[in-house]
């Protein structure tokens, strides 16, 4: 069975229909998890099941569409922060908190939905490639700031990758029923980053 959306909306009315369906899907998946049905989603959207099937063959296709939208939104918001941090070069703690504040905001609402998306969506080869490219982008930006401040130990790239995947696990596997806070994510990230040398030769953070 093909789990891809049936067609991409081109007209404004079609785009609005898809937006309504996906918002309804997000609400139903958030409450009911994998037991959600297309009938329940169509009912929540105030549309017929036939209208839903014009755009999505099944609920898996809807999950994939939600995951892709989330990834695009995350890339846009984080991209803005990354550009500002490279231009302004604020202190290390401020840089890390600014990045992780965006991550927290992206996952604060509907944590159960994000956990579901993480587990069952984006499994096709092209989707996995898109996810890998996004993770590499995040790792590269974290590595940049680690090197900028002489942090990250002997292998800043490995440290950056560890931080990215630890934060990912925290928001998608640990905090699946709890609000995601930037302070908690920042504390987790800092705990994984080797201490930096202080002027007197001792280690500090």
mmCIF file of N, CA and C in Angstrom, residues 92-93 143 145-157 159 190 193-197 204-205:
data_model
loop_
_atom_site.group_PDB
_atom_site.id
_atom_site.type_symbol
_atom_site.label_atom_id
_atom_site.label_comp_id
_atom_site.label_asym_id
_atom_site.label_seq_id
_atom_site.Cartn_x
_atom_site.Cartn_y
_atom_site.Cartn_z
ATOM 1 N N UNK A 92 28.696 31.453 25.091
ATOM 2 C CA UNK A 92 28.367 30.042 24.860
ATOM 3 C C UNK A 92 27.017 29.656 25.456
ATOM 4 N N UNK A 93 26.803 29.952 26.726
ATOM 5 C CA UNK A 93 25.553 29.561 27.371
ATOM 6 C C UNK A 93 24.352 30.183 26.665
ATOM 7 N N UNK A 143 28.444 21.994 16.334
ATOM 8 C CA UNK A 143 29.903 21.856 16.271
ATOM 9 C C UNK A 143 30.573 23.222 16.069
ATOM 10 N N UNK A 145 29.664 26.123 17.144
ATOM 11 C CA UNK A 145 29.725 26.878 18.396
ATOM 12 C C UNK A 145 30.654 26.215 19.407
ATOM 13 N N UNK A 146 30.725 24.891 19.394
ATOM 14 C CA UNK A 146 31.688 24.227 20.268
ATOM 15 C C UNK A 146 33.115 24.647 19.914
ATOM 16 N N UNK A 147 33.422 24.659 18.638
ATOM 17 C CA UNK A 147 34.769 25.058 18.206
ATOM 18 C C UNK A 147 35.004 26.548 18.457
ATOM 19 N N UNK A 148 33.959 27.342 18.323
ATOM 20 C CA UNK A 148 34.106 28.790 18.536
ATOM 21 C C UNK A 148 34.549 29.094 19.956
ATOM 22 N N UNK A 149 34.140 28.260 20.897
ATOM 23 C CA UNK A 149 34.485 28.490 22.300
ATOM 24 C C UNK A 149 35.507 27.484 22.839
ATOM 25 N N UNK A 150 36.105 26.695 21.945
ATOM 26 C CA UNK A 150 37.084 25.729 22.403
ATOM 27 C C UNK A 150 36.483 24.652 23.271
ATOM 28 N N UNK A 151 35.217 24.309 23.011
ATOM 29 C CA UNK A 151 34.523 23.273 23.789
ATOM 30 C C UNK A 151 34.386 22.011 22.944
ATOM 31 N N UNK A 152 33.957 20.949 23.569
ATOM 32 C CA UNK A 152 33.695 19.730 22.819
ATOM 33 C C UNK A 152 34.762 18.681 22.929
ATOM 34 N N UNK A 153 35.798 18.935 23.742
ATOM 35 C CA UNK A 153 36.833 17.928 23.940
ATOM 36 C C UNK A 153 37.690 17.725 22.706
ATOM 37 N N UNK A 154 38.228 16.526 22.572
ATOM 38 C CA UNK A 154 39.136 16.240 21.460
ATOM 39 C C UNK A 154 38.409 16.035 20.146
ATOM 40 N N UNK A 155 37.092 15.836 20.189
ATOM 41 C CA UNK A 155 36.317 15.593 18.971
ATOM 42 C C UNK A 155 34.999 16.361 19.040
ATOM 43 N N UNK A 156 35.021 17.659 18.734
ATOM 44 C CA UNK A 156 33.798 18.470 18.815
ATOM 45 C C UNK A 156 32.666 17.948 17.935
ATOM 46 N N UNK A 157 33.006 17.332 16.798
ATOM 47 C CA UNK A 157 31.964 16.795 15.931
ATOM 48 C C UNK A 157 31.210 15.663 16.625
ATOM 49 N N UNK A 159 31.001 15.201 19.852
ATOM 50 C CA UNK A 159 30.251 15.801 20.954
ATOM 51 C C UNK A 159 28.962 16.440 20.448
ATOM 52 N N UNK A 190 24.547 20.709 28.263
ATOM 53 C CA UNK A 190 25.770 21.131 28.952
ATOM 54 C C UNK A 190 26.411 19.974 29.709
ATOM 55 N N UNK A 193 28.678 18.118 27.326
ATOM 56 C CA UNK A 193 29.790 18.841 26.706
ATOM 57 C C UNK A 193 30.961 18.899 27.676
ATOM 58 N N UNK A 194 32.134 18.417 27.274
ATOM 59 C CA UNK A 194 33.293 18.464 28.177
ATOM 60 C C UNK A 194 33.557 19.862 28.682
ATOM 61 N N UNK A 195 34.014 19.930 29.933
ATOM 62 C CA UNK A 195 34.313 21.221 30.541
ATOM 63 C C UNK A 195 35.434 21.915 29.779
ATOM 64 N N UNK A 196 35.406 23.217 29.791
ATOM 65 C CA UNK A 196 36.443 23.995 29.099
ATOM 66 C C UNK A 196 37.570 24.352 30.065
ATOM 67 N N UNK A 197 38.800 24.469 29.587
ATOM 68 C CA UNK A 197 39.900 24.884 30.445
ATOM 69 C C UNK A 197 39.722 26.323 30.907
ATOM 70 N N UNK A 204 36.434 23.951 34.202
ATOM 71 C CA UNK A 204 35.213 24.598 34.655
ATOM 72 C C UNK A 204 34.191 24.585 33.552
ATOM 73 N N UNK A 205 33.004 25.074 33.852
ATOM 74 C CA UNK A 205 31.940 25.114 32.842
ATOM 75 C C UNK A 205 31.486 26.550 32.612
#
